[in-house]
Tab-separated table of C-alpha atoms in Angstrom:
chain	number	residue	atom	x	y	z
Z	1	MET	CA	-148.237	62.879	-185.172
Z	2	SER	CA	-145.021	61.122	-185.071
Z	3	LYS	CA	-143.120	60.080	-181.794
Z	4	ASN	CA	-140.001	62.199	-181.165
Z	5	THR	CA	-137.176	59.925	-181.615
Z	6	ILE	CA	-134.176	62.301	-180.800
Z	7	ASN	CA	-132.129	60.695	-178.286
Z	8	PRO	CA	-130.943	63.351	-175.635
Z	9	ALA	CA	-128.185	61.215	-174.350
Z	10	LEU	CA	-126.881	61.188	-178.045
Z	11	THR	CA	-127.341	64.870	-179.029
Z	12	PRO	CA	-124.911	67.942	-178.128
Z	13	LYS	CA	-126.516	70.743	-175.698
Z	14	PRO	CA	-126.080	73.817	-177.638
Z	15	ARG	CA	-123.210	76.001	-176.445
Z	16	LYS	CA	-124.235	78.872	-174.564
Z	17	ARG	CA	-123.081	82.232	-175.776
Z	18	ALA	CA	-120.026	83.671	-173.905
Z	19	LYS	CA	-121.244	86.711	-171.752
Z	20	ARG	CA	-119.266	89.848	-173.697
Z	21	HIS	CA	-117.484	91.871	-170.641
Z	22	THR	CA	-116.066	95.057	-171.337
Z	23	GLU	CA	-113.147	96.120	-168.824
Z	24	THR	CA	-113.887	99.228	-166.971
Z	25	ALA	CA	-110.415	101.149	-168.394
Z	26	GLN	CA	-112.185	100.588	-171.600
Z	27	PHE	CA	-115.353	101.505	-170.966
Z	28	ASP	CA	-114.140	104.662	-169.006
Z	29	ALA	CA	-112.157	105.645	-172.261
Z	30	PHE	CA	-115.619	104.998	-174.337
Z	31	VAL	CA	-117.212	107.414	-171.817
Z	32	ARG	CA	-114.520	110.255	-172.160
Z	33	ARG	CA	-114.421	109.966	-176.041
Z	34	ILE	CA	-118.198	110.412	-175.971
Z	35	LEU	CA	-118.029	113.460	-173.695
Z	36	ARG	CA	-115.111	115.034	-176.118
Z	37	ALA	CA	-117.340	114.472	-179.034
Z	38	TYR	CA	-120.273	116.202	-177.212
Z	39	ALA	CA	-117.873	119.355	-176.400
Z	40	ARG	CA	-116.997	119.436	-179.843
Z	41	ARG	CA	-120.871	119.341	-181.186
Z	42	VAL	CA	-121.463	122.298	-178.654
Z	43	ALA	CA	-118.420	124.075	-179.687
Z	44	ASP	CA	-119.505	123.922	-183.605
Z	45	GLY	CA	-122.209	126.616	-183.077
Z	46	ASP	CA	-124.893	124.620	-180.681
Z	47	ILE	CA	-124.832	127.156	-177.975
Z	48	GLU	CA	-128.612	125.811	-176.919
Z	49	ALA	CA	-126.938	122.720	-176.072
Z	50	LEU	CA	-124.246	124.312	-173.325
Z	51	ARG	CA	-126.531	124.278	-170.496
Z	52	MET	CA	-127.420	120.401	-170.945
Z	53	LEU	CA	-123.586	120.048	-171.515
Z	54	ALA	CA	-122.964	121.913	-168.087
Z	55	GLY	CA	-125.639	120.116	-166.519
Z	56	LEU	CA	-123.639	116.694	-166.905
Z	57	SER	CA	-121.398	117.789	-163.721
Z	58	ALA	CA	-124.691	117.523	-161.529
Z	59	GLU	CA	-125.225	113.908	-163.202
Z	60	VAL	CA	-121.711	112.916	-162.917
Z	61	ASP	CA	-122.280	113.746	-158.807
Z	62	ALA	CA	-125.047	111.612	-158.961
Z	63	VAL	CA	-124.020	108.591	-160.389
Z	64	THR	CA	-120.752	108.589	-158.452
Z	65	ARG	CA	-122.987	108.603	-155.345
Z	66	ALA	CA	-124.838	105.607	-156.587
Z	67	ALA	CA	-121.497	103.902	-157.258
Z	68	VAL	CA	-120.335	104.414	-153.830
Z	69	ALA	CA	-123.669	103.547	-152.182
Z	70	GLY	CA	-123.086	100.398	-154.078
Z	71	LEU	CA	-119.538	99.558	-153.040
Z	72	ARG	CA	-120.589	100.456	-149.145
Z	73	THR	CA	-123.177	97.678	-149.274
Z	74	LYS	CA	-122.800	93.831	-149.140
Z	75	PRO	CA	-120.956	92.200	-150.498
Z	76	TYR	CA	-118.306	94.530	-150.838
Z	77	SER	CA	-118.869	96.734	-147.534
Z	78	TYR	CA	-115.641	99.229	-148.512
Z	79	SER	CA	-114.905	101.527	-145.833
Z	80	TRP	CA	-115.175	105.498	-145.900
Z	81	SER	CA	-111.474	105.433	-145.457
Z	82	GLN	CA	-111.282	103.120	-148.708
Z	83	ILE	CA	-113.329	105.286	-150.487
Z	84	ALA	CA	-111.836	108.351	-149.417
Z	85	ASP	CA	-108.560	107.405	-150.439
Z	86	ARG	CA	-109.498	106.721	-154.115
Z	87	LEU	CA	-111.348	110.051	-154.336
Z	88	GLY	CA	-108.453	111.856	-152.549
Z	89	VAL	CA	-110.472	113.404	-149.894
Z	90	SER	CA	-110.661	112.738	-146.218
Z	91	PRO	CA	-112.923	109.974	-144.898
Z	92	GLN	CA	-115.338	112.431	-143.204
Z	93	GLY	CA	-115.704	114.521	-146.724
Z	94	ALA	CA	-116.304	111.561	-148.384
Z	95	GLN	CA	-119.030	110.443	-146.093
Z	96	GLN	CA	-120.854	113.625	-146.046
Z	97	ARG	CA	-120.629	114.413	-149.663
Z	98	PHE	CA	-121.571	110.679	-150.837
Z	99	GLY	CA	-123.457	109.843	-147.889
Z	100	LYS	CA	-127.190	110.078	-147.196
Z	101	PRO	CA	-128.811	113.537	-148.616
Z	102	SER	CA	-129.144	115.086	-145.195
Z	103	ASP	CA	-125.575	114.363	-144.092
Z	104	ARG	CA	-124.417	116.815	-146.961
Z	105	ASN	CA	-125.817	119.825	-145.350
Z	106	ALA	CA	-124.799	118.641	-141.785
Z	107	LEU	CA	-122.006	120.087	-140.063
Z	108	ASP	CA	-118.592	118.065	-140.309
Z	109	ARG	CA	-118.358	114.997	-137.982
Z	110	ARG	CA	-114.893	116.523	-136.464
Z	111	LEU	CA	-116.813	119.684	-135.289
Z	112	LEU	CA	-119.882	117.774	-133.818
Z	113	GLU	CA	-117.344	114.776	-132.276
Z	114	SER	CA	-114.917	117.740	-130.552
Z	115	GLY	CA	-117.649	120.127	-129.466
Z	116	LEU	CA	-116.272	123.096	-127.550
Z	117	GLY	CA	-113.043	121.197	-127.165
Z	118	VAL	CA	-112.110	121.525	-130.885
Z	119	THR	CA	-108.436	122.096	-131.327
Z	120	LEU	CA	-106.941	124.506	-133.835
Z	121	ALA	CA	-105.548	121.981	-135.765
Z	122	THR	CA	-108.859	120.553	-136.403
Z	123	LEU	CA	-110.289	123.750	-137.201
Z	124	VAL	CA	-107.491	124.343	-139.552
Z	125	GLN	CA	-108.070	121.188	-141.448
Z	126	VAL	CA	-111.876	121.141	-141.557
Z	127	PHE	CA	-111.428	124.823	-142.938
Z	128	ALA	CA	-108.912	123.346	-145.774
Z	129	ASP	CA	-111.142	120.108	-146.423
Z	130	HIS	CA	-113.842	122.454	-147.148
Z	131	HIS	CA	-112.497	125.561	-148.872
Z	132	PRO	CA	-113.700	125.562	-152.390
Z	133	GLY	CA	-110.482	126.766	-154.000
Z	134	ASN	CA	-109.679	128.901	-156.720
Z	135	PRO	CA	-111.064	129.071	-159.309
Z	136	PRO	CA	-114.001	128.194	-157.135
Z	137	ALA	CA	-116.095	125.160	-157.192
Z	138	SER	CA	-119.723	125.163	-157.581
Z	139	ARG	CA	-119.764	122.677	-154.668
Z	140	CYS	CA	-118.013	122.409	-151.383
Z	141	PRO	CA	-115.362	119.859	-152.310
Z	142	GLY	CA	-115.416	118.235	-148.637
Z	143	CYS	CA	-119.391	117.832	-148.493
Z	144	GLY	CA	-120.911	118.358	-151.774
Z	145	TYR	CA	-122.826	121.536	-150.621
Z	146	ARG	CA	-124.042	123.451	-153.437
Z	147	TYR	CA	-123.237	127.000	-152.904
Z	148	PRO	CA	-126.467	129.296	-153.099
Z	149	ASP	CA	-126.072	132.597	-154.994
Z	150	GLY	CA	-123.950	134.952	-152.813
Z	151	VAL	CA	-122.653	132.458	-150.500
Z	152	SER	CA	-119.190	131.246	-150.279
Z	153	ASP	CA	-119.280	128.732	-147.431
Z	154	CYS	CA	-120.751	125.591	-146.898
Z	155	PRO	CA	-122.483	125.106	-143.525
Z	156	THR	CA	-119.489	123.499	-142.122
Z	157	ASN	CA	-117.022	126.519	-143.130
Z	158	ALA	CA	-119.588	129.072	-142.031
Z	159	THR	CA	-119.420	127.830	-138.482
Z	160	VAL	CA	-115.418	127.255	-138.689
Z	161	ARG	CA	-114.497	130.564	-140.249
Z	162	PRO	CA	-115.146	132.877	-137.474
Z	163	LEU	CA	-113.524	130.264	-134.875
Z	164	LEU	CA	-110.483	129.964	-136.686
Z	165	TYR	CA	-109.955	133.432	-137.247
Z	166	LYS	CA	-110.690	134.520	-133.713
Z	167	ARG	CA	-108.259	131.664	-132.302
Z	168	ARG	CA	-105.734	132.094	-135.332
Z	169	ASP	CA	-103.039	133.849	-132.833
Z	170	GLU	CA	-103.029	130.677	-130.536
Z	171	ASN	CA	-100.617	129.112	-133.158
Z	172	ARG	CA	-99.512	130.745	-136.241
Z	173	ALA	CA	-97.472	128.006	-137.844
Z	174	GLU	CA	-100.790	125.552	-137.608
Z	175	VAL	CA	-102.519	128.175	-139.601
Z	176	ALA	CA	-99.975	128.756	-142.050
Z	177	ARG	CA	-100.337	125.138	-143.165
Z	178	LEU	CA	-103.517	126.343	-145.237
Z	179	SER	CA	-102.936	126.770	-148.757
Z	180	ALA	CA	-102.041	130.278	-150.070
Z	181	ASP	CA	-105.976	130.663	-151.132
Z	182	ALA	CA	-107.396	129.469	-148.089
Z	183	PHE	CA	-105.198	131.758	-145.852
Z	184	THR	CA	-105.998	134.718	-147.791
Z	185	ASP	CA	-109.809	133.792	-147.722
Z	186	LEU	CA	-109.608	133.462	-144.039
Z	187	HIS	CA	-108.063	136.684	-143.473
Z	188	GLU	CA	-109.468	138.649	-146.188
Z	189	PRO	CA	-113.269	137.720	-146.361
Z	190	VAL	CA	-114.176	140.482	-148.977
Z	191	LYS	CA	-112.216	138.678	-151.197
Z	192	ALA	CA	-114.556	135.426	-150.539
Z	193	ARG	CA	-117.578	137.559	-151.583
Z	194	PHE	CA	-116.008	138.613	-154.713
Z	195	ARG	CA	-115.236	135.257	-155.459
Z	196	ALA	CA	-118.685	133.921	-154.965
Z	197	ALA	CA	-119.739	136.908	-157.430
Z	198	VAL	CA	-117.333	135.494	-159.819
Z	199	ARG	CA	-118.924	132.203	-159.597
Z	200	GLN	CA	-122.606	133.211	-159.465
Z	201	ALA	CA	-121.844	135.056	-163.167
Z	202	ALA	CA	-120.138	131.713	-164.445
Z	203	ASN	CA	-123.007	129.490	-163.267
Z	204	PRO	CA	-126.244	131.405	-163.241
Z	205	THR	CA	-128.292	128.571	-163.443
Z	206	PRO	CA	-128.299	125.625	-160.597
Z	207	SER	CA	-129.041	122.130	-161.728
Z	208	PRO	CA	-132.757	121.785	-161.275
Z	209	ASP	CA	-132.638	118.303	-159.559
Z	210	LEU	CA	-131.202	120.043	-156.441
Z	211	PRO	CA	-133.098	122.711	-154.469
Z	212	ARG	CA	-131.274	126.268	-153.799
Z	213	PRO	CA	-130.784	126.883	-150.310
Z	214	THR	CA	-131.679	129.897	-148.545
Z	215	LEU	CA	-130.223	129.293	-145.012
Z	216	PHE	CA	-127.209	131.619	-145.768
Z	217	ASP	CA	-128.342	134.187	-148.032
Z	218	LEU	CA	-126.936	137.557	-147.493
Z	219	PRO	CA	-129.754	139.875	-146.204
Z	220	GLY	CA	-130.743	143.032	-148.524
Z	221	ARG	CA	-128.836	141.408	-151.287
Z	222	THR	CA	-130.099	142.316	-154.855
Z	223	ARG	CA	-129.527	140.995	-157.853
Z	224	ARG	CA	-127.987	142.672	-160.784
Z	225	ASP	CA	-130.140	143.262	-164.136
Z	226	ASP	CA	-128.404	140.423	-166.674
Z	227	ASN	CA	-128.898	142.983	-169.234
Z	228	HIS	CA	-127.498	145.842	-167.732
């Protein structure tokens, strides 16, 4: 076998192929195009795929939670205030929605920290942050709690609602800061129950990866026959 006569010093090293880098904005645009194309395929008569398409909302929540977890760890260590600012929510809401799973069914920190001394202004702000909106969301915008059938409040607002209603006359101007939907919801709970019924009809099947809480299920509630 002949001896290798190649002189390493005179032989140029092969160039490493440059790593392709996709800008986040370009990747975002690509994902949006895929989703729109998916919607067009379903709209073109594929009704069986509708459930899978709707289930992507839960997937987006899950991957957003993973992204937030990465931003919270070293070497980035972004604060909850910085994350909340990008999401357009309060730091407490961001922490409850995207923090540890146990936090998403816990009471808002502002209530726990204030205790019996909670101010009316705090009750108003917490109620507003956790209000499901109109049209109603399937999850609380403040803590990510998935509303069970027949339930219109997350655990936080289920606690805040009676307290705020009882103390509403302490400062009517403060209560008037609520949005029109939240103000009406506070004073007319029957509409809240109707809102929950509309949400149930629009979203009959919850995401399979999340348990359906029953803590606040209304006693004696009966389901209507879907074929009725």
